Short mmCIF file of C-alpha atoms (C1' of nucleotides) in Angstrom, two decimals:
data_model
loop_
_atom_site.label_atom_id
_atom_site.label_comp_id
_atom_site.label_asym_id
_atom_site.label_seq_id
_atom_site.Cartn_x
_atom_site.Cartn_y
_atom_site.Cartn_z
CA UNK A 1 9.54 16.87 -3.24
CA UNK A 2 9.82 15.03 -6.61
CA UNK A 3 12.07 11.91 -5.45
CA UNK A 4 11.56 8.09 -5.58
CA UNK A 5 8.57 5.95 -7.39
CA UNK A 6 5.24 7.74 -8.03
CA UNK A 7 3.19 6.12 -5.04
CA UNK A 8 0.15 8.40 -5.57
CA UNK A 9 -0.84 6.65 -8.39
CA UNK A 10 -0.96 3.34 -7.70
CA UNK A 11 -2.11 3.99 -3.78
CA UNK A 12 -4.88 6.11 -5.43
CA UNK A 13 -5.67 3.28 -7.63
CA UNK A 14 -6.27 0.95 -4.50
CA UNK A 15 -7.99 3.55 -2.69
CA UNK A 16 -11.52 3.79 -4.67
CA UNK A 17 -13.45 1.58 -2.93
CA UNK A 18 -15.07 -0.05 -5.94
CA UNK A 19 -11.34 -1.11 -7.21
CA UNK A 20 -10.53 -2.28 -3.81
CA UNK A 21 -13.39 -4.47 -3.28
CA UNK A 22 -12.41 -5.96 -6.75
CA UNK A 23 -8.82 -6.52 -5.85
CA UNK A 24 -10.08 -7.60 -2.40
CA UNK A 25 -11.58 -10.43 -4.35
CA UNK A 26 -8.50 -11.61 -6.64
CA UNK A 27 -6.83 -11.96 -3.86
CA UNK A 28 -8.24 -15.46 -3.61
CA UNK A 29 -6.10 -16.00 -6.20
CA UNK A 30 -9.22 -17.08 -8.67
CA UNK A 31 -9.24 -15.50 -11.65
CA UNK A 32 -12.70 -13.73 -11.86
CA UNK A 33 -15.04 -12.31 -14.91
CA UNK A 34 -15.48 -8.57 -15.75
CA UNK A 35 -19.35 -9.54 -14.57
CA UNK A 36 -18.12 -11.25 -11.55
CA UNK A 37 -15.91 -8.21 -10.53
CA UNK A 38 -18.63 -6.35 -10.84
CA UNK A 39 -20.90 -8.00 -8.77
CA UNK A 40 -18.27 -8.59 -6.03
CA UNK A 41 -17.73 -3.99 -6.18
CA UNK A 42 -21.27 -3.57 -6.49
CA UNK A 43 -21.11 -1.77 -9.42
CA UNK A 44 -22.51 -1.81 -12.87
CA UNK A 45 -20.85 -3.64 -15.51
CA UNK A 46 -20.14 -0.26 -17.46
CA UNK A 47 -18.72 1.04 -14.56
CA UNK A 48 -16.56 -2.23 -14.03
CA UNK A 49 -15.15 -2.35 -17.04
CA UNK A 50 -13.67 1.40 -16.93
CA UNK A 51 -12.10 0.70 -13.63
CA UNK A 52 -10.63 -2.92 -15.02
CA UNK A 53 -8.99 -0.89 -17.74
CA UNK A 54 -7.44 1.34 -15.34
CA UNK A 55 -5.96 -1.36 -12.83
CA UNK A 56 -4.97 -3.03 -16.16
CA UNK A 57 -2.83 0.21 -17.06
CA UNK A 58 -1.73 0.39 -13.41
CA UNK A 59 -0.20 -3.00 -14.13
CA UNK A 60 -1.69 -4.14 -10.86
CA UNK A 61 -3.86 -6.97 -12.88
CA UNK A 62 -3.65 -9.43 -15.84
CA UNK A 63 -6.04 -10.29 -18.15
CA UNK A 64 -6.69 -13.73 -20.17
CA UNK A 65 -9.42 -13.61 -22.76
CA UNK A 66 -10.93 -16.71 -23.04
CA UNK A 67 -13.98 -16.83 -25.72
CA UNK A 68 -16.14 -13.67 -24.95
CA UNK A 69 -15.17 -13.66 -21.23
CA UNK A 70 -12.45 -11.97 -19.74
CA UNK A 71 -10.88 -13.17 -16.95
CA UNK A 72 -8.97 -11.15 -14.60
CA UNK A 73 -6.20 -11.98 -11.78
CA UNK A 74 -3.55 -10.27 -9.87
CA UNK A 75 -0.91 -8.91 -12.14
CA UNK A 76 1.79 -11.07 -10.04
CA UNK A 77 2.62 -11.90 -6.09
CA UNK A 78 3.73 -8.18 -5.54
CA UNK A 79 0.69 -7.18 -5.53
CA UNK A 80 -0.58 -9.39 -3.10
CA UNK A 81 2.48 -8.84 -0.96
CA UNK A 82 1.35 -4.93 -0.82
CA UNK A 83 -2.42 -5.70 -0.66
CA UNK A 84 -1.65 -7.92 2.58
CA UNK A 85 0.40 -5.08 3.67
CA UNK A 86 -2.42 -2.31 3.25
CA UNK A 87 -4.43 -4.53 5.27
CA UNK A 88 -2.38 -4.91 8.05
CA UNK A 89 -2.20 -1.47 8.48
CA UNK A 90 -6.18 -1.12 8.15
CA UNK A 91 -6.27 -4.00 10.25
CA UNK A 92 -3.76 -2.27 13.39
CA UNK A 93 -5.99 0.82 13.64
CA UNK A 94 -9.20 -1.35 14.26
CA UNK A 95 -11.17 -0.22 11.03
CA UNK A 96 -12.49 -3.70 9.95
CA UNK A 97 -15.40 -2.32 7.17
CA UNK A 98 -18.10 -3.09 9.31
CA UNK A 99 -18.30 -5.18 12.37
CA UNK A 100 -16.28 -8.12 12.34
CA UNK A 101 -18.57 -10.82 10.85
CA UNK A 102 -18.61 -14.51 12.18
CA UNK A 103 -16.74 -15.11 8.82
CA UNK A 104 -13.60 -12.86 10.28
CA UNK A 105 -12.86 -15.73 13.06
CA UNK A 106 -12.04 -18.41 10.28
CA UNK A 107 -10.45 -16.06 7.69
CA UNK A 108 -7.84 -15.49 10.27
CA UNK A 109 -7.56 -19.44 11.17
CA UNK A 110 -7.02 -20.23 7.40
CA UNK A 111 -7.49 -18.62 4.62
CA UNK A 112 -6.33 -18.38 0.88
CA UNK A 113 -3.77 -15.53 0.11
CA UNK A 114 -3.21 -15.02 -3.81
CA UNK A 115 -3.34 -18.83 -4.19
CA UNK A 116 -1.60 -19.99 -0.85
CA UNK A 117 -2.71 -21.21 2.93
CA UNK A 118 -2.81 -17.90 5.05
CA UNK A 119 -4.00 -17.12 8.35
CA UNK A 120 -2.57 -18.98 11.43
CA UNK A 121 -2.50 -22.72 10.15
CA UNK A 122 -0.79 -20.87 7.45
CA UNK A 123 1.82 -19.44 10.02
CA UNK A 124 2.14 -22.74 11.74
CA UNK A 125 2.96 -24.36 8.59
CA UNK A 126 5.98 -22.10 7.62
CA UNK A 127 7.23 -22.42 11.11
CA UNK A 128 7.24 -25.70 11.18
CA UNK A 129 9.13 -26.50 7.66
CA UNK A 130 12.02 -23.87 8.63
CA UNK A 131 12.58 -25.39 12.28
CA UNK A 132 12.77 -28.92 11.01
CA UNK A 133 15.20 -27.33 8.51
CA UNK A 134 13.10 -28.37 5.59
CA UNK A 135 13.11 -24.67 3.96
CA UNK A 136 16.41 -22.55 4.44
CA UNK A 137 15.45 -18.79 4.81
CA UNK A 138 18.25 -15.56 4.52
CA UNK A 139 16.73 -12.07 4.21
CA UNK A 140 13.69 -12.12 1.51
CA UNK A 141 15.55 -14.72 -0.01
CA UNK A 142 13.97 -18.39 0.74
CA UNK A 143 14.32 -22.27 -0.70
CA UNK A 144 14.08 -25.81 0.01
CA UNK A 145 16.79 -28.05 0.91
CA UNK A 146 17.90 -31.48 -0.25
CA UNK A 147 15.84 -32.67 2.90
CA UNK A 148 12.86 -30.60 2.29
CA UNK A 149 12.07 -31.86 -1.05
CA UNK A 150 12.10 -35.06 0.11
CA UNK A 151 9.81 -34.16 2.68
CA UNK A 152 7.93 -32.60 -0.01
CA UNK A 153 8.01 -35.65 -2.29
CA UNK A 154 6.27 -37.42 0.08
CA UNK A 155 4.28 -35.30 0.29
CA UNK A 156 2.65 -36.03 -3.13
CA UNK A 157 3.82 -32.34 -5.31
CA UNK A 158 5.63 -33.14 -8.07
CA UNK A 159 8.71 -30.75 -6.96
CA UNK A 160 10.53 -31.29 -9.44
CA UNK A 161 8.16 -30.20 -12.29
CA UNK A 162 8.25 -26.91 -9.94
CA UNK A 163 11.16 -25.72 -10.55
CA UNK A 164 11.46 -26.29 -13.98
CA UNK A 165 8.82 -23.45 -14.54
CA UNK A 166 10.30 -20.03 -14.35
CA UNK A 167 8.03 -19.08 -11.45
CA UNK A 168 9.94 -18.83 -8.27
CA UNK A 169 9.67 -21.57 -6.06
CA UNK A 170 9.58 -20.59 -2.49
CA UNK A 171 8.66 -16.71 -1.86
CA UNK A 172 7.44 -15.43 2.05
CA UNK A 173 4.68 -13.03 2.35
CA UNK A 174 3.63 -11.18 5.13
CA UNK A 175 0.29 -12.60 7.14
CA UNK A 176 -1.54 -9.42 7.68
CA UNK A 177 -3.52 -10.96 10.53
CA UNK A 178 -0.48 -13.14 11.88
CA UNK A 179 2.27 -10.17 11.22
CA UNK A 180 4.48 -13.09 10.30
CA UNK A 181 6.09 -14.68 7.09
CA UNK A 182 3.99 -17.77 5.61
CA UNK A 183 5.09 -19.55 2.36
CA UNK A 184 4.26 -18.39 -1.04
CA UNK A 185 5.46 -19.03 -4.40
CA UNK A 186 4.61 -22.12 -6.33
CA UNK A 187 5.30 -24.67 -3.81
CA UNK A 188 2.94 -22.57 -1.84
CA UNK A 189 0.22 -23.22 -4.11
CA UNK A 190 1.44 -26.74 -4.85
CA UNK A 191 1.35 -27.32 -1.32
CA UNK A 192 -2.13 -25.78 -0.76
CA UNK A 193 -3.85 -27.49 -4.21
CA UNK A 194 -2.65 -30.89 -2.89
CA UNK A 195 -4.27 -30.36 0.72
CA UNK A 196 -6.91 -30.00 -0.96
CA UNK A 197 -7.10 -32.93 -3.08
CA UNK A 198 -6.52 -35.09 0.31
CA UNK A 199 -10.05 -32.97 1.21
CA UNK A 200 -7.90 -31.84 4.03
CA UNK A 201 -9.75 -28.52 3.46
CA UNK A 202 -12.32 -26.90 1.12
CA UNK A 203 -13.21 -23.30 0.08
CA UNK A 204 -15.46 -21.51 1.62
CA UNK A 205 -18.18 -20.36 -1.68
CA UNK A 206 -18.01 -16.51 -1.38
CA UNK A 207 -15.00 -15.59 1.03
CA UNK A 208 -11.25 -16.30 1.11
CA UNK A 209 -11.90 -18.10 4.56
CA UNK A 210 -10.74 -22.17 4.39
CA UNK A 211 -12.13 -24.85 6.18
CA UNK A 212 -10.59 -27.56 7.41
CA UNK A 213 -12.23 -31.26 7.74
CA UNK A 214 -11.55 -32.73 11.07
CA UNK A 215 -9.56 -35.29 9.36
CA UNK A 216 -7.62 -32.89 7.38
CA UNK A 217 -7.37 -31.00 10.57
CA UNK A 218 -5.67 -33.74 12.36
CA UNK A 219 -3.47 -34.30 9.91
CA UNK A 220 -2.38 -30.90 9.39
CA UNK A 221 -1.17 -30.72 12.85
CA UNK A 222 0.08 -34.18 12.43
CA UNK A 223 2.23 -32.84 9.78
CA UNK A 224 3.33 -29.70 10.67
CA UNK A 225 4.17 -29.93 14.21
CA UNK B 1 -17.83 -8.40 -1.37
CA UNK B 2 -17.19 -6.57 2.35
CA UNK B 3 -14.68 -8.90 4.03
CA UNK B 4 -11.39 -7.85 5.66
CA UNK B 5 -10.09 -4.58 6.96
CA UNK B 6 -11.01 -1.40 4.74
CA UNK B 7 -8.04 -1.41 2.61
CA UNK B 8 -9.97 1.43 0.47
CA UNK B 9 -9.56 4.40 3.09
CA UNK B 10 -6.06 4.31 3.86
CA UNK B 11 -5.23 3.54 0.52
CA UNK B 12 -7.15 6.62 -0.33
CA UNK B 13 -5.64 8.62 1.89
CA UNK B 14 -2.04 7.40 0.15
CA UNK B 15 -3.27 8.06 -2.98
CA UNK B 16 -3.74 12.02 -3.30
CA UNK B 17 -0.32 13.59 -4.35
CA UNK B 18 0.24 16.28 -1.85
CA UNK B 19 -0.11 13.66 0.86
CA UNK B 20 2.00 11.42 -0.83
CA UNK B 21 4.58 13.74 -1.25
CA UNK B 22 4.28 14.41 2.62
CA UNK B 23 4.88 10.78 3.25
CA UNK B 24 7.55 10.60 1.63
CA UNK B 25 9.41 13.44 2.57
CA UNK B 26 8.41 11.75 6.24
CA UNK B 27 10.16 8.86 5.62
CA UNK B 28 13.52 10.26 6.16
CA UNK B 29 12.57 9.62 9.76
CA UNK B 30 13.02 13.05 10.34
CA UNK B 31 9.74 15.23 12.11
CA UNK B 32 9.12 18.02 10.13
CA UNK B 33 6.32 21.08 10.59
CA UNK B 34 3.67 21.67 8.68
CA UNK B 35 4.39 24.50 6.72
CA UNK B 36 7.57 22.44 5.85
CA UNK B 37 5.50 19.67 4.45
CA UNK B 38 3.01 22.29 2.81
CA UNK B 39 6.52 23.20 1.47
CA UNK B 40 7.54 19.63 0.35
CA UNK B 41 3.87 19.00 -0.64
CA UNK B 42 3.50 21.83 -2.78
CA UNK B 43 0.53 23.48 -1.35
CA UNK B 44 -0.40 26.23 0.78
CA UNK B 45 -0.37 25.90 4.41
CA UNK B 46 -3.88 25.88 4.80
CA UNK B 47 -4.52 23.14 2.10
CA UNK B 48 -1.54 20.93 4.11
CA UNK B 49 -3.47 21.60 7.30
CA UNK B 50 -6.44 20.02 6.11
CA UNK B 51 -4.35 17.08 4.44
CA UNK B 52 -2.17 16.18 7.77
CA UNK B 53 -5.83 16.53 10.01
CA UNK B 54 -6.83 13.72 7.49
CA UNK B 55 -3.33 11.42 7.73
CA UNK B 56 -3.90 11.60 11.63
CA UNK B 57 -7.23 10.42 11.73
CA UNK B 58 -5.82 7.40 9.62
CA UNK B 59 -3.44 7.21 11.75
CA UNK B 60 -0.48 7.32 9.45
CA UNK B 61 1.05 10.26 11.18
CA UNK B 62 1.66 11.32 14.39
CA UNK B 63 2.05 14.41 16.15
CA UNK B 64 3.79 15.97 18.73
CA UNK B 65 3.20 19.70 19.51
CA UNK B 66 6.79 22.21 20.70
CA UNK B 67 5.74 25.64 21.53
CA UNK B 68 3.97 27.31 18.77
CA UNK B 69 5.52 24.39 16.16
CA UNK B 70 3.90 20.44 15.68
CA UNK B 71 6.13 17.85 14.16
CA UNK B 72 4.80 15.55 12.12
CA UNK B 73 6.44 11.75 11.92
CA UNK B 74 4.96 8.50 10.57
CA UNK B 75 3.04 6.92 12.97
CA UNK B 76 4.94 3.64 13.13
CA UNK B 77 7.23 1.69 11.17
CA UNK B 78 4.44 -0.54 9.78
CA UNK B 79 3.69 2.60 7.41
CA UNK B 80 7.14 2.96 6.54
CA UNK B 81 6.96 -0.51 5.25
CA UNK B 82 4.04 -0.27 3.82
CA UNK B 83 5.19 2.66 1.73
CA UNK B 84 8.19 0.86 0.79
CA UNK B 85 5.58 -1.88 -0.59
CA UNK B 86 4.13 0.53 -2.56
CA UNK B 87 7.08 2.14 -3.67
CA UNK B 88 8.70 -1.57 -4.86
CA UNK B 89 5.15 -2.01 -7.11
CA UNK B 90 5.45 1.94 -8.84
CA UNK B 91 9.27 1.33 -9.43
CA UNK B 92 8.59 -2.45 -11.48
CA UNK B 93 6.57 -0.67 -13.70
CA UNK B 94 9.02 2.04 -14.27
CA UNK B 95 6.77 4.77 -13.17
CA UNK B 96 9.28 6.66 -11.49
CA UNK B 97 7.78 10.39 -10.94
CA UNK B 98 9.15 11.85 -13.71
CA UNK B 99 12.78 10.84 -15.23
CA UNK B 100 15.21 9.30 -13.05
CA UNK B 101 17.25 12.33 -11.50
CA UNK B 102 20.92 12.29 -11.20
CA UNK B 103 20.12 11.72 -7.05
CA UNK B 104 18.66 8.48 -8.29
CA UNK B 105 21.58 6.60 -8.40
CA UNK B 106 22.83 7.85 -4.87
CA UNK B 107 19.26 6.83 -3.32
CA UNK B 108 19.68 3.23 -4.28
CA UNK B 109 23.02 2.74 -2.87
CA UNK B 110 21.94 4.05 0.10
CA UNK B 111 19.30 5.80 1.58
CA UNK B 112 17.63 6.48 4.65
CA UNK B 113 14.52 4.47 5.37
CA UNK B 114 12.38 6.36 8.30
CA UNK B 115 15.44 6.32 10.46
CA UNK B 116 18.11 3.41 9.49
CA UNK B 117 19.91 2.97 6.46
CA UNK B 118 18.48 1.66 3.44
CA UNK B 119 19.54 0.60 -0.56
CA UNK B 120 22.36 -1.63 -1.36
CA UNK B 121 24.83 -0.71 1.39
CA UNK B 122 21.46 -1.50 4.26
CA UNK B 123 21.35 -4.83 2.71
CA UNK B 124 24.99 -5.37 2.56
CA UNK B 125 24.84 -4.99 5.82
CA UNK B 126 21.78 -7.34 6.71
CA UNK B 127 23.53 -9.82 4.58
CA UNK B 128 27.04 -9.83 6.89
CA UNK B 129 25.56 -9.21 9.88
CA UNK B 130 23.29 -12.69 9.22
CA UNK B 131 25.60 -14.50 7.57
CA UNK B 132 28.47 -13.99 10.44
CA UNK B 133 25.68 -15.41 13.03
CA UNK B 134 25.38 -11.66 14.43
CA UNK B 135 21.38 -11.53 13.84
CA UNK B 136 19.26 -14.55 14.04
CA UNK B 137 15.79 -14.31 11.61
CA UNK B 138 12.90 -16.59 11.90
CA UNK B 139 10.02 -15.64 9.87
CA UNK B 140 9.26 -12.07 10.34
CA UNK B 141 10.65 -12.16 13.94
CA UNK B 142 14.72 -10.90 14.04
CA UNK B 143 17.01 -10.39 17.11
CA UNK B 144 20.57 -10.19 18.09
CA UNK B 145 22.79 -12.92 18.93
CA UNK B 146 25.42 -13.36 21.72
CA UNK B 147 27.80 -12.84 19.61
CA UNK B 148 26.08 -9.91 17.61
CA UNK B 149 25.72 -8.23 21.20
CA UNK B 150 29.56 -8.11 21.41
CA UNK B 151 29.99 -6.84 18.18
CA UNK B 152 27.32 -4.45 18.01
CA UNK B 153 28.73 -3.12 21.34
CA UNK B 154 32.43 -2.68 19.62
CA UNK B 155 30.72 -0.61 17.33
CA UNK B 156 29.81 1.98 20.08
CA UNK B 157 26.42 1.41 20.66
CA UNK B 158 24.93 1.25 23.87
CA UNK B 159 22.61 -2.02 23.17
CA UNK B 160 21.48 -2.16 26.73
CA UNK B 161 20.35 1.01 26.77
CA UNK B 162 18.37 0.05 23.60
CA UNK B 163 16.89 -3.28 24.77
CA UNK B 164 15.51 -1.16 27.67
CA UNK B 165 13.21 0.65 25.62
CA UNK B 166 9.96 -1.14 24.50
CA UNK B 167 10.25 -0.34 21.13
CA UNK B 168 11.72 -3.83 18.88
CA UNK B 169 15.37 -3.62 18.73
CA UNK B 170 15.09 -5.61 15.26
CA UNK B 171 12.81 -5.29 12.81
CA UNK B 172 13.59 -6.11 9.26
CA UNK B 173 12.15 -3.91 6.36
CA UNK B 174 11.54 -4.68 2.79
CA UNK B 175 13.74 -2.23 0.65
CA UNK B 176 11.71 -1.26 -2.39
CA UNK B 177 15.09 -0.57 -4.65
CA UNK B 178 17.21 -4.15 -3.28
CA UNK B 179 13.75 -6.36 -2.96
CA UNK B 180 16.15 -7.92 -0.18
CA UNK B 181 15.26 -7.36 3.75
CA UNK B 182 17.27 -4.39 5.68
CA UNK B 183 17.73 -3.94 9.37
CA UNK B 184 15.25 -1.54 11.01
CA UNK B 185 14.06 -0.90 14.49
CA UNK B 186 15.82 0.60 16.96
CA UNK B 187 19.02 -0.93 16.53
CA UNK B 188 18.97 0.07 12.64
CA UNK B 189 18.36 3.26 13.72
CA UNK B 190 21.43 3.23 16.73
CA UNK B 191 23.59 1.75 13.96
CA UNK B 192 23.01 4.85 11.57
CA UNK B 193 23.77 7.20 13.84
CA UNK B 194 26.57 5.78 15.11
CA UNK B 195 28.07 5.70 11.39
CA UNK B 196 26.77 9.27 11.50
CA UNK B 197 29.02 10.11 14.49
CA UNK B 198 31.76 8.37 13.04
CA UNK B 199 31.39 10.72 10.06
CA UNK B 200 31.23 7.87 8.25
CA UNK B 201 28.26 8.76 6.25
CA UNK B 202 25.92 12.34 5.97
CA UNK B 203 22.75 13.05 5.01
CA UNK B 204 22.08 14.70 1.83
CA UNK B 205 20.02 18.13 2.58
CA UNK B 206 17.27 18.15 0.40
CA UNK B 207 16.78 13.80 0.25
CA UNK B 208 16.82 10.75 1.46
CA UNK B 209 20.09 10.04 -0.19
CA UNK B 210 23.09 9.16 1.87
CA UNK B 211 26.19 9.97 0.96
CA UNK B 212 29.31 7.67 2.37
CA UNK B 213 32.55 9.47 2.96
CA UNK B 214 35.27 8.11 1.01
CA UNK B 215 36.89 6.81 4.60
CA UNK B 216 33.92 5.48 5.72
CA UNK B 217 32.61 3.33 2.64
CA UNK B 218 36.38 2.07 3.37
CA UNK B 219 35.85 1.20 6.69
CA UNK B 220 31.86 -0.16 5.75
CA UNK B 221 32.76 -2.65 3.56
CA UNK B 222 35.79 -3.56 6.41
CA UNK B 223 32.86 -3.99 8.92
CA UNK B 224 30.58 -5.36 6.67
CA UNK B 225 32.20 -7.89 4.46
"C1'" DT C 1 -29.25 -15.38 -40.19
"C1'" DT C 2 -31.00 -14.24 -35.84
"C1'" DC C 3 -30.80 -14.01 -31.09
"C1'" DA C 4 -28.40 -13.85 -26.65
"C1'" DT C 5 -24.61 -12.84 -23.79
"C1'" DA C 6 -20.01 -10.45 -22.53
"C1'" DG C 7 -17.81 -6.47 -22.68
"C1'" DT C 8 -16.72 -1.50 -24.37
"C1'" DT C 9 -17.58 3.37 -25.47
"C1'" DC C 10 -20.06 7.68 -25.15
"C1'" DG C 11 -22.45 11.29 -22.95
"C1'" DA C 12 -24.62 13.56 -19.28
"C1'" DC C 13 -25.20 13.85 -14.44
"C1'" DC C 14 -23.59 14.56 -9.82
"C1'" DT C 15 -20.96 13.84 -5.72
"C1'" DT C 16 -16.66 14.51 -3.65
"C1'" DA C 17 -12.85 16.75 -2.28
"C1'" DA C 18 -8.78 19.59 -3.28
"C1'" DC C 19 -7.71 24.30 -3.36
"C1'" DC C 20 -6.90 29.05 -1.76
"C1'" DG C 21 -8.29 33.81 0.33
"C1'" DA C 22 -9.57 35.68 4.43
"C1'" DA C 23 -10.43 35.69 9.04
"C1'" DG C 24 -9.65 33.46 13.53
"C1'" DC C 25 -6.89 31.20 17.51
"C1'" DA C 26 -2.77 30.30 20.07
"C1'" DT C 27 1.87 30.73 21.41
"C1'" DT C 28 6.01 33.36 21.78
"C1'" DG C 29 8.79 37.45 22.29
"C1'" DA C 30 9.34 42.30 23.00
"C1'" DT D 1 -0.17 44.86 25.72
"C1'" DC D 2 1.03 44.54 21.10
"C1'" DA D 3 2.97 42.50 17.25
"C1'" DA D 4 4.75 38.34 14.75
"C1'" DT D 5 4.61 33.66 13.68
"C1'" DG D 6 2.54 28.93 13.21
"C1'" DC D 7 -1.42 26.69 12.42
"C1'" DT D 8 -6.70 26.03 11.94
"C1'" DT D 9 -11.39 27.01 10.32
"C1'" DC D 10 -14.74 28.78 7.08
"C1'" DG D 11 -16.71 29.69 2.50
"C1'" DG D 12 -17.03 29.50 -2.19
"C1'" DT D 13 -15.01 27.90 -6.47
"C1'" DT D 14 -13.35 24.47 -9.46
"C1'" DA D 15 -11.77 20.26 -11.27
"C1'" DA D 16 -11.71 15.35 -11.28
"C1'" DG D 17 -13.71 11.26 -11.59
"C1'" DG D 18 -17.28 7.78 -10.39
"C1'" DT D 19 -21.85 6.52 -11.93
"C1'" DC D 20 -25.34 4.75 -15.03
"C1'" DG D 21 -28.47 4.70 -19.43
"C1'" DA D 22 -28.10 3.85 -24.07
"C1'" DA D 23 -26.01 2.60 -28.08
"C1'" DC D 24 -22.25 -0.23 -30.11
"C1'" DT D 25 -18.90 -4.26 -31.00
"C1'" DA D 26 -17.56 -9.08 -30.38
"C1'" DT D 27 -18.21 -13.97 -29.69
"C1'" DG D 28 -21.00 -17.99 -29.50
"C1'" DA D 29 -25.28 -20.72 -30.04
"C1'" DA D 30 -29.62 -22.01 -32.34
#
DNA sequence: TTCATAGTTCGACCTTAACCGAAGCATTGA
DNA sequence: TCAATGCTTCGGTTAAGGTCGAACTATGAA
């Protein structure tokens, strides 16, 4: 009856729906004001800031005060990991919030996840590196070989200023509209920040949905074959 | 703001303790009645009544109904996993329920995990069976060798039998204590049994723990190198 | 200093839902 | 048919917690 991790507490900490909506938001992986937050849960800032506190003593986000703002983010990729997981399972049973919006078609194409490329082109990419036998895989466990940072090199991410940080490198997380592994972990968002810079793709303003340019497009499949 | 599946409701429906506690106790794989979950949960039997008409409609249970009795399982191994998720993110903060039992200890070196077997000794055994080229893994996706049908069939189980079924034969499962991926689906689940048979391992009564025999963690870590 | 903005704390409402007693079905066994 | 057991439904109570207005504390800018 009284065994294992206290799972109430955090699940019950997901489950309001003003603290979901919130979290729903970080997971872009932008760190976001107490106002912000608010406005994404529909809430009052008074309001916000009691259930910021909370997640903050749940450990499930991080703070940074900069000046008078505060800005929030995911605590760490765990998080997201279970978030994406939640929403899987929402996701099986059919009970999208509302209807599916015209939004929902590209948030499954490509999206941002934490910081990372989600969504199928997000899919494609992982696939891709491990069958070229760029990125060795074995259980959870996941890395780069001597080939794949080459690969990456070229690239144009400075790899090896990667892994002198004490962030992992590679990490998988679960796609919770793909049900497969994509790549996380700083190369992850190395790998996603530099498609951008090409303007192979650009954020969408207010959703986690990515859109690719037809160049960057083309060269994504080009790439990742 | 409203994007993506309603990760709110089920999250909610997690987060109340009594159903918690029902989940849990669920994810010994075993079906169990409702007035033993009220049992487990800590609440009368009409209070757990009104809790598992709620976990149904979420679909995170499922029933089946024996004479004047209704079992109560999970509803698919995507909740196990899920719960495991959860449980990984209330364990790193060291919120375990209340202090760490003397069971503890036994439930991280192995455990059942909704049917197959879980904890260090489930990912020892994930580890050899990968590293020998038994199991093949690619992203999320898993299966059995050549070579892993042979040995899997030495063992004693009947892997035809199993690939007959339309449920996966692998699946791989995040273990919340290891962090590391363990074998699920219904090969996990033949493979537990089997040590079962072999009196190799029995279930505690009143957990999830496992407890090896002193011939069979012999003969494991023979198998399993 | 004075004003404006970002965030917190307090207090009072109010909705929600967990809870159990009691009565009601349904299935089984005598 | 009658009793016993397993589970569900109903009603009323209670507790928890989300909500916002208002007052308060920082930080920054004029």
């Amino acid at each position: 009856m009284k065994e294992g991790p206290d799972i109430a507490r955090i699940a019950a900490l997901i489950g309001e729906p003003a603290r979901a909506n919130m979290l729903t938001a970080l997971m872009s992986g932008k760190a976001l004001t107490a106002t912000e937050l608010a406005g994404e849960a529909g809430v009052t800032l008074q309001t916000a800031s009691g259930h910021l506190a909370k997640l903050r003593d749940g450990d499930l986000v991080q703070v940074r005060k900069q000046g008078r703002h505060k800005y929030f983010a995911l605590a760490h990729a765990d998080v997201a990991t279970t978030l994406e997981a939640l929403m899987g399972l929402a996701a099986g049973q059919g009970a999208l919030r509302t209807r599916t919006g015209p939004k929902d078609a590209a948030m499954r194409q490509a999206r941002v996840c934490y910081n990372h490329l989600a969504g199928q082109m997000g899919v494609q990419m992982f696939g891709s590196l491990l069958q070229r036998g760029l990125i060795w895989q074995e259980g959870e466990a996941l890395g780069l070989t001597e080939a794949g940072k080459g690969f990456v090199c070229d690239f144009g991410v400075d790899v090896d200023g990667l892994s002198m940080a004490r962030a992992p490198l590679c990490r998988s997380c679960l796609d919770w509209s793909e049900r497969r592994t994509h790549l996380a972990g700083s190369l992850g968002r190395a790998m996603l920040a530099r498609m951008e810079t090409l303007d192979w793709v650009r954020r969408d303003r207010d959703s986690r949905a990515l859109l690719f340019t037809s160049r960057g497009s083309a060269a994504f499949s080009r790439a990742f074959t």
